Amino acid sequence: MMAFFWQRALLLSLAAAMSVYADMKLECRPDFVTLVWTERRSQADLSLFRLGNCFPTSISATEAVFSVDVNDCNFRRIVTGDHLMYTNDLTYSSSPDFTYPVVCAYERPNNWYPLLYEPVFSTYGLGDLVFHIGLMNADFSGPAESSTFPLGSFIPIMASVSQMTHQPLLLLLEECVAATTAELQPESTLYPIIANKGCLVDSLVSRSKFERRQKSSEIHLSLQAFRFGVGERVFIHCKLVAWDPNGMDHTKKACHYVKEHGWELLDNSAYSNLCDCCESDCKSRRSRSTESGKHGVVQNAVLGPLTITDVNS
């Protein structure tokens, strides 16, 4: 089926962001991806490069080469309108700060549809940042195979921001509500999920929680399927914030409630006092604002439709 994708491969290059000491070449083919990393520093150990969870297929004195199938190496597939996008990260395992996004985008044929399920994944562009939000499978390794969830099961949700040449940013979910409409109306009935500037209020009455981060530009939410909108089309409306990692405060945080423990900060439990306001009113102690654009960017997103079923009804 990949052969149909080779209508127009779009290569998103990051050459401008790369070090003068290295070069990356990426070739997106119908059934595989070839990535060649050329390293000019003799002290670099090329065997430590990884594409997703894949080791280099070959190594020379100056090059690490990956020739892999897009269905391997934890590539993430995103269906966005007219395109099928496969995204991954090139990392250097001895340096947690070394990450380069790898993106192959293929023009989506008009007659192409997934065999079983169209992944619920939305993409939003804002300046040089690209935001994604979508339903994932149980281990967050790829898109969900269904948008139907039994009451009480977990709905895995991933939001991310592709930073391109932007400074490193921390992605947060500032607010999320569930509704039975794709657009929020004044008369819409809402179910609060995240409120009060990053507090997962649903975790007070459920097993919902933020999962440990794999990277600062992504956030994973395991949301326990709720009774609101059972049997109807449900949409989750969220406000995503890409923020300066060093600028966390009472209004820039990700907190969930842990039974027998209390509110806990996702990114560093030692600073969980930032969550103390989750049951009152979280107000910033700083004068700066995300709306200024100097320290962060805000993006509204809608996920859905999804369906929650009650097997007992």
PDB file of C-alpha atoms in Angstrom:
ATOM      1  CA  MET A   1       0.000   0.000   0.000  1.00  0.00           C
ATOM      2  CA  MET A   2       2.969   2.286   0.531  1.00  0.00           C
ATOM      3  CA  ALA A   3       3.550   2.289  -3.223  1.00  0.00           C
ATOM      4  CA  PHE A   4       0.525   4.527  -3.637  1.00  0.00           C
ATOM      5  CA  PHE A   5       2.098   7.128  -1.388  1.00  0.00           C
ATOM      6  CA  TRP A   6       4.947   7.843  -3.790  1.00  0.00           C
ATOM      7  CA  GLN A   7       3.163  10.620  -5.624  1.00  0.00           C
ATOM      8  CA  ARG A   8       5.034  13.523  -4.174  1.00  0.00           C
ATOM      9  CA  ALA A   9       7.400  13.048  -1.250  1.00  0.00           C
ATOM     10  CA  LEU A  10       7.942  16.207   0.701  1.00  0.00           C
ATOM     11  CA  LEU A  11      11.198  16.435   2.609  1.00  0.00           C
ATOM     12  CA  LEU A  12      11.192  18.853   5.509  1.00  0.00           C
ATOM     13  CA  SER A  13      14.808  19.802   5.967  1.00  0.00           C
ATOM     14  CA  LEU A  14      16.377  21.007   9.165  1.00  0.00           C
ATOM     15  CA  ALA A  15      19.660  21.974   7.582  1.00  0.00           C
ATOM     16  CA  ALA A  16      19.497  25.518   8.880  1.00  0.00           C
ATOM     17  CA  ALA A  17      19.290  24.291  12.460  1.00  0.00           C
ATOM     18  CA  MET A  18      22.158  21.853  12.278  1.00  0.00           C
ATOM     19  CA  SER A  19      25.587  22.224  13.684  1.00  0.00           C
ATOM     20  CA  VAL A  20      28.377  23.202  11.323  1.00  0.00           C
ATOM     21  CA  TYR A  21      30.047  20.005  12.488  1.00  0.00           C
ATOM     22  CA  ALA A  22      27.467  17.651  10.986  1.00  0.00           C
ATOM     23  CA  ASP A  23      25.061  17.138   8.124  1.00  0.00           C
ATOM     24  CA  MET A  24      21.895  15.075   7.727  1.00  0.00           C
ATOM     25  CA  LYS A  25      20.450  13.809   4.439  1.00  0.00           C
ATOM     26  CA  LEU A  26      16.982  12.258   4.350  1.00  0.00           C
ATOM     27  CA  GLU A  27      15.402  10.356   1.454  1.00  0.00           C
ATOM     28  CA  CYS A  28      11.737   9.399   1.685  1.00  0.00           C
ATOM     29  CA  ARG A  29      10.964   6.453  -0.603  1.00  0.00           C
ATOM     30  CA  PRO A  30       7.721   4.481  -1.114  1.00  0.00           C
ATOM     31  CA  ASP A  31       8.520   1.670   1.312  1.00  0.00           C
ATOM     32  CA  PHE A  32      11.480   2.893   3.306  1.00  0.00           C
ATOM     33  CA  VAL A  33      13.399   5.871   4.607  1.00  0.00           C
ATOM     34  CA  THR A  34      17.127   6.398   4.231  1.00  0.00           C
ATOM     35  CA  LEU A  35      18.836   8.796   6.617  1.00  0.00           C
ATOM     36  CA  VAL A  36      22.555   9.549   6.460  1.00  0.00           C
ATOM     37  CA  TRP A  37      24.185  11.444   9.310  1.00  0.00           C
ATOM     38  CA  THR A  38      27.669  12.738   8.510  1.00  0.00           C
ATOM     39  CA  GLU A  39      29.713  13.644  11.560  1.00  0.00           C
ATOM     40  CA  ARG A  40      32.917  15.666  11.276  1.00  0.00           C
ATOM     41  CA  ARG A  41      33.953  15.447  14.914  1.00  0.00           C
ATOM     42  CA  SER A  42      36.295  12.545  15.484  1.00  0.00           C
ATOM     43  CA  GLN A  43      35.277  12.106  19.126  1.00  0.00           C
ATOM     44  CA  ALA A  44      31.647  11.244  18.281  1.00  0.00           C
ATOM     45  CA  ASP A  45      30.676   7.561  18.592  1.00  0.00           C
ATOM     46  CA  LEU A  46      28.390   7.006  15.596  1.00  0.00           C
ATOM     47  CA  SER A  47      27.086   3.727  17.028  1.00  0.00           C
ATOM     48  CA  LEU A  48      25.212   5.754  19.666  1.00  0.00           C
ATOM     49  CA  PHE A  49      22.870   7.369  17.138  1.00  0.00           C
ATOM     50  CA  ARG A  50      19.287   6.086  17.111  1.00  0.00           C
ATOM     51  CA  LEU A  51      16.370   6.676  14.772  1.00  0.00           C
ATOM     52  CA  GLY A  52      13.423   6.115  17.059  1.00  0.00           C
ATOM     53  CA  ASN A  53      14.348   2.784  18.639  1.00  0.00           C
ATOM     54  CA  CYS A  54      16.467   1.577  15.671  1.00  0.00           C
ATOM     55  CA  PHE A  55      20.247   1.209  15.573  1.00  0.00           C
ATOM     56  CA  PRO A  56      22.172   2.344  12.482  1.00  0.00           C
ATOM     57  CA  THR A  57      22.058  -0.190   9.659  1.00  0.00           C
ATOM     58  CA  SER A  58      25.658   0.689   8.772  1.00  0.00           C
ATOM     59  CA  ILE A  59      28.461   2.792  10.234  1.00  0.00           C
ATOM     60  CA  SER A  60      31.647   4.177   8.686  1.00  0.00           C
ATOM     61  CA  ALA A  61      34.318   6.467  10.064  1.00  0.00           C
ATOM     62  CA  THR A  62      32.165   9.553   9.500  1.00  0.00           C
ATOM     63  CA  GLU A  63      28.641   8.351   8.723  1.00  0.00           C
ATOM     64  CA  ALA A  64      25.747   6.632  10.461  1.00  0.00           C
ATOM     65  CA  VAL A  65      23.236   5.278   7.942  1.00  0.00           C
ATOM     66  CA  PHE A  66      19.656   4.195   8.603  1.00  0.00           C
ATOM     67  CA  SER A  67      17.709   2.407   5.868  1.00  0.00           C
ATOM     68  CA  VAL A  68      14.436   1.391   7.489  1.00  0.00           C
ATOM     69  CA  ASP A  69      10.770   0.736   6.831  1.00  0.00           C
ATOM     70  CA  VAL A  70       8.426   3.520   7.956  1.00  0.00           C
ATOM     71  CA  ASN A  71       6.430   0.867   9.828  1.00  0.00           C
ATOM     72  CA  ASP A  72       9.457   0.204  12.058  1.00  0.00           C
ATOM     73  CA  CYS A  73      11.546   2.282  14.475  1.00  0.00           C
ATOM     74  CA  ASN A  74       8.488   3.774  16.229  1.00  0.00           C
ATOM     75  CA  PHE A  75       7.619   6.077  13.352  1.00  0.00           C
ATOM     76  CA  ARG A  76       4.421   7.957  14.126  1.00  0.00           C
ATOM     77  CA  ARG A  77       1.856   8.227  11.336  1.00  0.00           C
ATOM     78  CA  ILE A  78      -0.277  11.335  11.186  1.00  0.00           C
ATOM     79  CA  VAL A  79      -3.155  11.742   8.733  1.00  0.00           C
ATOM     80  CA  THR A  80      -3.646  15.446   8.080  1.00  0.00           C
ATOM     81  CA  GLY A  81      -6.034  16.409   5.316  1.00  0.00           C
ATOM     82  CA  ASP A  82      -4.220  15.837   2.025  1.00  0.00           C
ATOM     83  CA  HIS A  83      -1.060  14.330   3.505  1.00  0.00           C
ATOM     84  CA  LEU A  84       0.241  11.285   5.332  1.00  0.00           C
ATOM     85  CA  MET A  85       3.091  12.262   7.603  1.00  0.00           C
ATOM     86  CA  TYR A  86       5.610   9.932   9.229  1.00  0.00           C
ATOM     87  CA  THR A  87       7.563  11.511  12.059  1.00  0.00           C
ATOM     88  CA  ASN A  88      10.414  10.309  14.224  1.00  0.00           C
ATOM     89  CA  ASP A  89      13.465  11.605  16.102  1.00  0.00           C
ATOM     90  CA  LEU A  90      17.158  11.147  15.540  1.00  0.00           C
ATOM     91  CA  THR A  91      18.874  11.026  18.923  1.00  0.00           C
ATOM     92  CA  TYR A  92      22.366  10.528  20.313  1.00  0.00           C
ATOM     93  CA  SER A  93      22.005   8.157  23.243  1.00  0.00           C
ATOM     94  CA  SER A  94      24.820   9.646  25.328  1.00  0.00           C
ATOM     95  CA  SER A  95      23.318  13.150  25.121  1.00  0.00           C
ATOM     96  CA  PRO A  96      19.704  13.642  26.265  1.00  0.00           C
ATOM     97  CA  ASP A  97      19.739  17.136  24.737  1.00  0.00           C
ATOM     98  CA  PHE A  98      20.482  15.909  21.201  1.00  0.00           C
ATOM     99  CA  THR A  99      17.267  15.439  19.208  1.00  0.00           C
ATOM    100  CA  TYR A 100      16.499  16.186  15.552  1.00  0.00           C
ATOM    101  CA  PRO A 101      12.965  15.741  14.212  1.00  0.00           C
ATOM    102  CA  VAL A 102      12.691  13.533  11.114  1.00  0.00           C
ATOM    103  CA  VAL A 103       9.606  14.034   8.940  1.00  0.00           C
ATOM    104  CA  CYS A 104       8.492  12.411   5.689  1.00  0.00           C
ATOM    105  CA  ALA A 105       5.247  13.714   4.199  1.00  0.00           C
ATOM    106  CA  TYR A 106       3.458  11.996   1.307  1.00  0.00           C
ATOM    107  CA  GLU A 107       0.600  13.332  -0.737  1.00  0.00           C
ATOM    108  CA  ARG A 108      -2.513  11.391   0.202  1.00  0.00           C
ATOM    109  CA  PRO A 109      -4.275   9.783  -2.809  1.00  0.00           C
ATOM    110  CA  ASN A 110      -7.928  10.800  -3.154  1.00  0.00           C
ATOM    111  CA  ASN A 111      -9.100   7.184  -3.037  1.00  0.00           C
ATOM    112  CA  TRP A 112      -6.970   6.147  -0.072  1.00  0.00           C
ATOM    113  CA  TYR A 113      -8.617   5.307   3.245  1.00  0.00           C
ATOM    114  CA  PRO A 114      -7.350   3.254   6.190  1.00  0.00           C
ATOM    115  CA  LEU A 115      -8.596  -0.316   6.109  1.00  0.00           C
ATOM    116  CA  LEU A 116     -10.133  -0.226   9.571  1.00  0.00           C
ATOM    117  CA  TYR A 117      -9.935   3.198  11.089  1.00  0.00           C
ATOM    118  CA  GLU A 118      -9.063   6.793  10.312  1.00  0.00           C
ATOM    119  CA  PRO A 119      -6.748   7.937  13.137  1.00  0.00           C
ATOM    120  CA  VAL A 120      -8.169  10.826  15.112  1.00  0.00           C
ATOM    121  CA  PHE A 121      -5.213  13.175  14.833  1.00  0.00           C
ATOM    122  CA  SER A 122      -5.335  16.910  14.290  1.00  0.00           C
ATOM    123  CA  THR A 123      -2.549  19.257  13.221  1.00  0.00           C
ATOM    124  CA  TYR A 124      -2.325  23.005  13.764  1.00  0.00           C
ATOM    125  CA  GLY A 125       0.373  25.350  12.447  1.00  0.00           C
ATOM    126  CA  LEU A 126       1.349  28.547  14.208  1.00  0.00           C
ATOM    127  CA  GLY A 127       4.388  30.442  12.979  1.00  0.00           C
ATOM    128  CA  ASP A 128       7.341  28.073  12.947  1.00  0.00           C
ATOM    129  CA  LEU A 129       5.603  25.696  15.385  1.00  0.00           C
ATOM    130  CA  VAL A 130       3.367  22.767  14.412  1.00  0.00           C
ATOM    131  CA  PHE A 131       1.015  21.385  17.077  1.00  0.00           C
ATOM    132  CA  HIS A 132      -0.471  17.868  17.037  1.00  0.00           C
ATOM    133  CA  ILE A 133      -3.074  16.182  19.220  1.00  0.00           C
ATOM    134  CA  GLY A 134      -4.374  12.660  18.723  1.00  0.00           C
ATOM    135  CA  LEU A 135      -5.673   9.382  20.087  1.00  0.00           C
ATOM    136  CA  MET A 136      -2.936   6.813  20.594  1.00  0.00           C
ATOM    137  CA  ASN A 137      -2.660   3.087  21.214  1.00  0.00           C
ATOM    138  CA  ALA A 138      -2.149   1.744  24.737  1.00  0.00           C
ATOM    139  CA  ASP A 139       1.638   2.250  24.861  1.00  0.00           C
ATOM    140  CA  PHE A 140       1.627   5.543  22.937  1.00  0.00           C
ATOM    141  CA  SER A 141       3.762   4.051  20.154  1.00  0.00           C
ATOM    142  CA  GLY A 142       1.317   4.869  17.344  1.00  0.00           C
ATOM    143  CA  PRO A 143      -2.187   6.064  16.468  1.00  0.00           C
ATOM    144  CA  ALA A 144      -5.184   4.318  18.037  1.00  0.00           C
ATOM    145  CA  GLU A 145      -6.900   1.621  15.983  1.00  0.00           C
ATOM    146  CA  SER A 146     -10.350   2.653  17.189  1.00  0.00           C
ATOM    147  CA  SER A 147     -12.076   5.788  18.430  1.00  0.00           C
ATOM    148  CA  THR A 148     -14.533   3.788  20.583  1.00  0.00           C
ATOM    149  CA  PHE A 149     -13.720   3.265  24.269  1.00  0.00           C
ATOM    150  CA  PRO A 150     -15.684   1.284  26.886  1.00  0.00           C
ATOM    151  CA  LEU A 151     -16.694   3.217  30.000  1.00  0.00           C
ATOM    152  CA  GLY A 152     -13.864   3.026  32.551  1.00  0.00           C
ATOM    153  CA  SER A 153     -11.136   2.122  30.047  1.00  0.00           C
ATOM    154  CA  PHE A 154      -8.250   4.454  29.300  1.00  0.00           C
ATOM    155  CA  ILE A 155      -8.209   6.895  26.405  1.00  0.00           C
ATOM    156  CA  PRO A 156      -4.536   7.535  25.548  1.00  0.00           C
ATOM    157  CA  ILE A 157      -4.036  11.076  24.257  1.00  0.00           C
ATOM    158  CA  MET A 158      -0.800  12.596  23.007  1.00  0.00           C
ATOM    159  CA  ALA A 159      -0.196  16.259  22.261  1.00  0.00           C
ATOM    160  CA  SER A 160       3.063  17.506  20.812  1.00  0.00           C
ATOM    161  CA  VAL A 161       4.721  20.497  19.223  1.00  0.00           C
ATOM    162  CA  SER A 162       7.283  20.241  16.423  1.00  0.00           C
ATOM    163  CA  GLN A 163       9.739  22.992  17.188  1.00  0.00           C
ATOM    164  CA  MET A 164      11.797  23.118  13.978  1.00  0.00           C
ATOM    165  CA  THR A 165      14.412  25.840  14.620  1.00  0.00           C
ATOM    166  CA  HIS A 166      12.626  27.302  17.639  1.00  0.00           C
ATOM    167  CA  GLN A 167      14.229  27.305  21.073  1.00  0.00           C
ATOM    168  CA  PRO A 168      13.358  24.207  23.179  1.00  0.00           C
ATOM    169  CA  LEU A 169       9.833  24.425  24.555  1.00  0.00           C
ATOM    170  CA  LEU A 170       7.795  22.582  27.170  1.00  0.00           C
ATOM    171  CA  LEU A 171       4.325  21.491  26.010  1.00  0.00           C
ATOM    172  CA  LEU A 172       1.492  21.827  28.515  1.00  0.00           C
ATOM    173  CA  LEU A 173      -2.259  21.239  28.456  1.00  0.00           C
ATOM    174  CA  GLU A 174      -3.661  24.330  30.120  1.00  0.00           C
ATOM    175  CA  GLU A 175      -7.330  23.431  29.784  1.00  0.00           C
ATOM    176  CA  CYS A 176      -9.420  20.574  28.341  1.00  0.00           C
ATOM    177  CA  VAL A 177     -13.174  20.050  28.348  1.00  0.00           C
ATOM    178  CA  ALA A 178     -15.373  17.398  26.750  1.00  0.00           C
ATOM    179  CA  ALA A 179     -18.437  18.368  24.740  1.00  0.00           C
ATOM    180  CA  THR A 180     -20.817  16.670  22.325  1.00  0.00           C
ATOM    181  CA  THR A 181     -20.195  19.338  19.675  1.00  0.00           C
ATOM    182  CA  ALA A 182     -17.153  20.041  17.490  1.00  0.00           C
ATOM    183  CA  GLU A 183     -17.502  23.751  18.262  1.00  0.00           C
ATOM    184  CA  LEU A 184     -18.139  25.169  21.716  1.00  0.00           C
ATOM    185  CA  GLN A 185     -21.337  27.176  22.026  1.00  0.00           C
ATOM    186  CA  PRO A 186     -22.577  29.286  24.958  1.00  0.00           C
ATOM    187  CA  GLU A 187     -25.262  26.664  25.579  1.00  0.00           C
ATOM    188  CA  SER A 188     -22.880  23.686  25.300  1.00  0.00           C
ATOM    189  CA  THR A 189     -22.843  21.256  28.218  1.00  0.00           C
ATOM    190  CA  LEU A 190     -19.234  20.634  29.219  1.00  0.00           C
ATOM    191  CA  TYR A 191     -17.333  18.052  31.222  1.00  0.00           C
ATOM    192  CA  PRO A 192     -14.145  19.529  32.753  1.00  0.00           C
ATOM    193  CA  ILE A 193     -10.995  17.429  32.312  1.00  0.00           C
ATOM    194  CA  ILE A 194      -8.145  19.896  32.842  1.00  0.00           C
ATOM    195  CA  ALA A 195      -8.793  23.268  34.444  1.00  0.00           C
ATOM    196  CA  ASN A 196      -7.214  25.929  36.622  1.00  0.00           C
ATOM    197  CA  LYS A 197      -4.106  26.342  34.434  1.00  0.00           C
ATOM    198  CA  GLY A 198      -2.972  22.729  34.074  1.00  0.00           C
ATOM    199  CA  CYS A 199      -4.748  20.825  36.856  1.00  0.00           C
ATOM    200  CA  LEU A 200      -6.100  17.427  35.760  1.00  0.00           C
ATOM    201  CA  VAL A 201      -9.300  17.814  37.775  1.00  0.00           C
ATOM    202  CA  ASP A 202     -10.725  14.579  36.365  1.00  0.00           C
ATOM    203  CA  SER A 203      -8.043  12.694  38.344  1.00  0.00           C
ATOM    204  CA  LEU A 204      -9.897  13.655  41.542  1.00  0.00           C
ATOM    205  CA  VAL A 205     -12.730  11.265  40.630  1.00  0.00           C
ATOM    206  CA  SER A 206     -10.980   8.766  38.353  1.00  0.00           C
ATOM    207  CA  ARG A 207      -7.698   7.026  37.555  1.00  0.00           C
ATOM    208  CA  SER A 208      -6.775   9.596  34.899  1.00  0.00           C
ATOM    209  CA  LYS A 209      -3.143  10.712  35.001  1.00  0.00           C
ATOM    210  CA  PHE A 210      -0.321  12.308  33.064  1.00  0.00           C
ATOM    211  CA  GLU A 211       2.264   9.746  31.951  1.00  0.00           C
ATOM    212  CA  ARG A 212       5.985  10.306  32.438  1.00  0.00           C
ATOM    213  CA  ARG A 213       7.385  12.492  29.688  1.00  0.00           C
ATOM    214  CA  GLN A 214       9.563  11.019  26.957  1.00  0.00           C
ATOM    215  CA  LYS A 215      10.490  14.500  25.714  1.00  0.00           C
ATOM    216  CA  SER A 216       9.630  18.038  26.743  1.00  0.00           C
ATOM    217  CA  SER A 217       7.786  18.759  23.484  1.00  0.00           C
ATOM    218  CA  GLU A 218       5.218  15.989  24.104  1.00  0.00           C
ATOM    219  CA  ILE A 219       2.679  15.319  26.809  1.00  0.00           C
ATOM    220  CA  HIS A 220       0.856  11.998  27.292  1.00  0.00           C
ATOM    221  CA  LEU A 221      -2.495  11.779  29.064  1.00  0.00           C
ATOM    222  CA  SER A 222      -4.196   8.550  30.116  1.00  0.00           C
ATOM    223  CA  LEU A 223      -7.803   9.672  30.442  1.00  0.00           C
ATOM    224  CA  GLN A 224     -10.270   7.245  32.007  1.00  0.00           C
ATOM    225  CA  ALA A 225     -13.399   7.070  29.856  1.00  0.00           C
ATOM    226  CA  PHE A 226     -16.144   9.017  31.635  1.00  0.00           C
ATOM    227  CA  ARG A 227     -19.941   8.753  31.639  1.00  0.00           C
ATOM    228  CA  PHE A 228     -20.439  12.161  30.049  1.00  0.00           C
ATOM    229  CA  GLY A 229     -21.768  11.786  26.496  1.00  0.00           C
ATOM    230  CA  VAL A 230     -21.969   7.973  26.629  1.00  0.00           C
ATOM    231  CA  GLY A 231     -23.136   6.684  23.267  1.00  0.00           C
ATOM    232  CA  GLU A 232     -22.795  10.105  21.614  1.00  0.00           C
ATOM    233  CA  ARG A 233     -20.056  11.724  19.548  1.00  0.00           C
ATOM    234  CA  VAL A 234     -17.670  13.328  22.035  1.00  0.00           C
ATOM    235  CA  PHE A 235     -15.121  16.034  21.249  1.00  0.00           C
ATOM    236  CA  ILE A 236     -12.295  17.091  23.563  1.00  0.00           C
ATOM    237  CA  HIS A 237     -11.422  20.780  23.335  1.00  0.00           C
ATOM    238  CA  CYS A 238      -7.987  21.714  24.657  1.00  0.00           C
ATOM    239  CA  LYS A 239      -5.756  24.741  25.010  1.00  0.00           C
ATOM    240  CA  LEU A 240      -2.141  23.763  24.314  1.00  0.00           C
ATOM    241  CA  VAL A 241       0.728  25.899  25.573  1.00  0.00           C
ATOM    242  CA  ALA A 242       4.323  25.697  24.309  1.00  0.00           C
ATOM    243  CA  TRP A 243       6.314  27.403  27.031  1.00  0.00           C
ATOM    244  CA  ASP A 244       9.798  28.246  28.214  1.00  0.00           C
ATOM    245  CA  PRO A 245      10.931  25.153  30.231  1.00  0.00           C
ATOM    246  CA  ASN A 246      12.504  27.470  32.808  1.00  0.00           C
ATOM    247  CA  GLY A 247       9.348  29.536  33.236  1.00  0.00           C
ATOM    248  CA  MET A 248       7.062  27.169  35.138  1.00  0.00           C
ATOM    249  CA  ASP A 249       4.843  28.688  37.813  1.00  0.00           C
ATOM    250  CA  HIS A 250       1.325  28.283  39.239  1.00  0.00           C
ATOM    251  CA  THR A 251      -0.172  28.973  35.809  1.00  0.00           C
ATOM    252  CA  LYS A 252       2.316  26.955  33.717  1.00  0.00           C
ATOM    253  CA  LYS A 253       2.288  23.405  35.009  1.00  0.00           C
ATOM    254  CA  ALA A 254       0.932  19.879  34.589  1.00  0.00           C
ATOM    255  CA  CYS A 255      -0.552  18.462  37.803  1.00  0.00           C
ATOM    256  CA  HIS A 256      -2.566  15.344  38.556  1.00  0.00           C
ATOM    257  CA  TYR A 257      -4.069  14.028  41.767  1.00  0.00           C
ATOM    258  CA  VAL A 258      -2.487  10.893  43.251  1.00  0.00           C
ATOM    259  CA  LYS A 259      -4.677   9.006  45.711  1.00  0.00           C
ATOM    260  CA  GLU A 260      -3.299   8.931  49.265  1.00  0.00           C
ATOM    261  CA  HIS A 261      -0.697  11.522  48.259  1.00  0.00           C
ATOM    262  CA  GLY A 262      -2.330  14.619  46.807  1.00  0.00           C
ATOM    263  CA  TRP A 263      -1.526  16.840  43.856  1.00  0.00           C
ATOM    264  CA  GLU A 264       1.738  16.051  42.076  1.00  0.00           C
ATOM    265  CA  LEU A 265       3.686  18.015  39.473  1.00  0.00           C
ATOM    266  CA  LEU A 266       4.419  15.899  36.391  1.00  0.00           C
ATOM    267  CA  ASP A 267       7.813  17.355  35.555  1.00  0.00           C
ATOM    268  CA  ASN A 268       9.375  17.443  39.018  1.00  0.00           C
ATOM    269  CA  SER A 269       7.497  16.149  42.057  1.00  0.00           C
ATOM    270  CA  ALA A 270       9.874  18.081  44.314  1.00  0.00           C
ATOM    271  CA  TYR A 271       8.087  21.245  43.180  1.00  0.00           C
ATOM    272  CA  SER A 272       4.559  19.918  43.638  1.00  0.00           C
ATOM    273  CA  ASN A 273       3.799  23.008  45.707  1.00  0.00           C
ATOM    274  CA  LEU A 274       3.031  24.619  42.339  1.00  0.00           C
ATOM    275  CA  CYS A 275      -0.078  22.407  42.393  1.00  0.00           C
ATOM    276  CA  ASP A 276      -1.305  23.643  45.784  1.00  0.00           C
ATOM    277  CA  CYS A 277      -3.673  26.053  44.064  1.00  0.00           C
ATOM    278  CA  CYS A 278      -5.441  23.316  42.069  1.00  0.00           C
ATOM    279  CA  GLU A 279      -8.416  23.305  44.413  1.00  0.00           C
ATOM    280  CA  SER A 280      -8.620  27.086  44.705  1.00  0.00           C
ATOM    281  CA  ASP A 281      -7.556  29.609  42.046  1.00  0.00           C
ATOM    282  CA  CYS A 282      -4.208  29.387  40.237  1.00  0.00           C
ATOM    283  CA  LYS A 283      -2.935  32.877  39.514  1.00  0.00           C
ATOM    284  CA  SER A 284       0.443  33.893  38.181  1.00  0.00           C
ATOM    285  CA  ARG A 285       2.867  35.637  40.471  1.00  0.00           C
ATOM    286  CA  ARG A 286       4.623  37.036  37.420  1.00  0.00           C
ATOM    287  CA  SER A 287       3.589  39.894  35.196  1.00  0.00           C
ATOM    288  CA  ARG A 288       4.457  38.207  31.918  1.00  0.00           C
ATOM    289  CA  SER A 289       1.781  36.515  29.820  1.00  0.00           C
ATOM    290  CA  THR A 290       1.695  33.763  27.220  1.00  0.00           C
ATOM    291  CA  GLU A 291      -0.278  36.071  25.000  1.00  0.00           C
ATOM    292  CA  SER A 292       2.764  38.307  24.601  1.00  0.00           C
ATOM    293  CA  GLY A 293       4.484  35.610  22.582  1.00  0.00           C
ATOM    294  CA  LYS A 294       7.804  36.316  24.315  1.00  0.00           C
ATOM    295  CA  HIS A 295       7.878  33.219  26.474  1.00  0.00           C
ATOM    296  CA  GLY A 296       5.348  30.875  24.922  1.00  0.00           C
ATOM    297  CA  VAL A 297       2.635  30.222  22.375  1.00  0.00           C
ATOM    298  CA  VAL A 298      -1.001  29.215  22.942  1.00  0.00           C
ATOM    299  CA  GLN A 299      -2.924  27.027  20.482  1.00  0.00           C
ATOM    300  CA  ASN A 300      -6.524  25.797  20.719  1.00  0.00           C
ATOM    301  CA  ALA A 301      -7.155  22.236  19.472  1.00  0.00           C
ATOM    302  CA  VAL A 302     -10.087  19.849  19.091  1.00  0.00           C
ATOM    303  CA  LEU A 303      -9.804  16.067  19.332  1.00  0.00           C
ATOM    304  CA  GLY A 304     -12.577  13.836  18.066  1.00  0.00           C
ATOM    305  CA  PRO A 305     -15.078  12.584  17.486  1.00  0.00           C
ATOM    306  CA  LEU A 306     -14.725   9.633  19.825  1.00  0.00           C
ATOM    307  CA  THR A 307     -17.372   7.409  21.365  1.00  0.00           C
ATOM    308  CA  ILE A 308     -17.660   6.100  24.921  1.00  0.00           C
ATOM    309  CA  THR A 309     -19.814   3.003  25.338  1.00  0.00           C
ATOM    310  CA  ASP A 310     -21.425   1.420  28.389  1.00  0.00           C
ATOM    311  CA  VAL A 311     -21.422  -2.361  28.013  1.00  0.00           C
ATOM    312  CA  ASN A 312     -23.943  -2.646  30.877  1.00  0.00           C
ATOM    313  CA  SER A 313     -26.599  -0.492  29.235  1.00  0.00           C
TER     314      SER A 313
END
